[in-house]
Amino acid sequence: MKILLTEQQIRNRVFELTERIAKDNTSGQLHVLFVLKGAFIFCADLVRCLSNYNIDITLDHVLAKSYDGKESTGEVKLSADVDIKGKEVLLVEGIIDTGKTIKSLKKDLMKKLPTRIKTVCLLDKPERREVDINADYVGFEIDNKFVVGYGLDYNEKYRYLPFIAKIE
Ligand code: IMP
Ligand code: MG
């Protein structure tokens, strides 16, 4: 395992992302939807950083399980009780790879009539994209390597690591 992004690098970038997210916010309100499980640590840091701005934040989660080991299964589940009608939504994802998860989630969420949905991901692997989608805010573009830590797993392991590392 080799460290790709340190705690400090992540912290600095999270701060920069929240500045932009806060600046773009139009309603003074933000409904933050984080994608489980991978985005839980990123989102926890992001919302605490967003607390420095004058925005009313509410939080909910959506479930996506698209990976089995290192292979995408493309499976996305949206629970029926996600209520975002008339809300300004920030969808928080840990990593965008093929793009299938975020694209499918966004499509399903749009049907629930939010005023708008912005997406933020900590990591992006643009080389791996299979569908046409990009996040509005991207923490770091990385090359085509499987990474773990800061919420991301390999078969449920390593999520707790405070940094991002490459699996050799
Ligand atoms: P996509 O649908 O192919 O864009 O995959 C996105 C999802 O795959 C993320 O929410 C992660 O759960 C998982 N994923 C993709 N790449 C990695 C990785 O390098 N490490 C850990 N999980 C990954
Ligand atoms: Mg996973």
Coordinates of N, CA, C and O in Angstrom, one line a residue, residues 78 84 104-117:
L78 N -32.0 3.4 -4.8 CA -32.4 4.7 -4.2 C -33.6 4.4 -3.3 O -34.6 3.9 -3.8
I84 N -36.6 15.3 -1.6 CA -35.8 16.5 -2.0 C -36.6 17.5 -2.8 O -36.0 18.4 -3.4
S104 N -26.7 7.4 -12.8 CA -28.0 6.8 -12.4 C -28.6 7.4 -11.2 O -29.9 7.6 -11.2
L105 N -27.8 7.7 -10.2 CA -28.4 8.4 -9.0 C -29.0 9.7 -9.4 O -30.1 10.1 -8.9
K106 N -28.2 10.5 -10.1 CA -28.7 11.9 -10.5 C -30.0 11.8 -11.3 O -30.9 12.6 -11.0
K107 N -30.1 10.9 -12.2 CA -31.3 10.7 -13.0 C -32.5 10.4 -12.1 O -33.6 11.0 -12.2
D108 N -32.3 9.4 -11.2 CA -33.4 9.1 -10.3 C -33.8 10.2 -9.4 O -35.0 10.4 -9.1
L109 N -32.8 10.9 -8.9 CA -33.1 12.1 -8.0 C -33.8 13.2 -8.7 O -34.6 13.9 -8.1
M110 N -33.5 13.5 -9.9 CA -34.1 14.6 -10.7 C -35.6 14.4 -10.8 O -36.4 15.3 -10.8
K111 N -36.0 13.1 -10.8 CA -37.5 12.8 -10.8 C -38.2 13.2 -9.6 O -39.4 13.3 -9.6
K112 N -37.5 13.5 -8.5 CA -38.1 13.9 -7.2 C -38.1 15.4 -7.1 O -38.4 15.9 -6.0
L113 N -37.9 16.1 -8.2 CA -38.1 17.5 -8.4 C -37.4 18.4 -7.4 O -38.0 19.3 -6.7
P114 N -36.1 18.3 -7.2 CA -35.3 19.3 -6.4 C -35.2 20.5 -7.3 O -35.5 20.5 -8.5
T115 N -34.9 21.7 -6.6 CA -34.7 22.9 -7.5 C -33.4 22.7 -8.3 O -33.3 23.2 -9.4
R116 N -32.4 22.1 -7.7 CA -31.2 21.8 -8.5 C -30.3 20.8 -7.7 O -30.4 20.6 -6.5
I117 N -29.5 20.0 -8.5 CA -28.6 19.1 -7.9 C -27.2 19.5 -8.4 O -26.9 19.5 -9.5

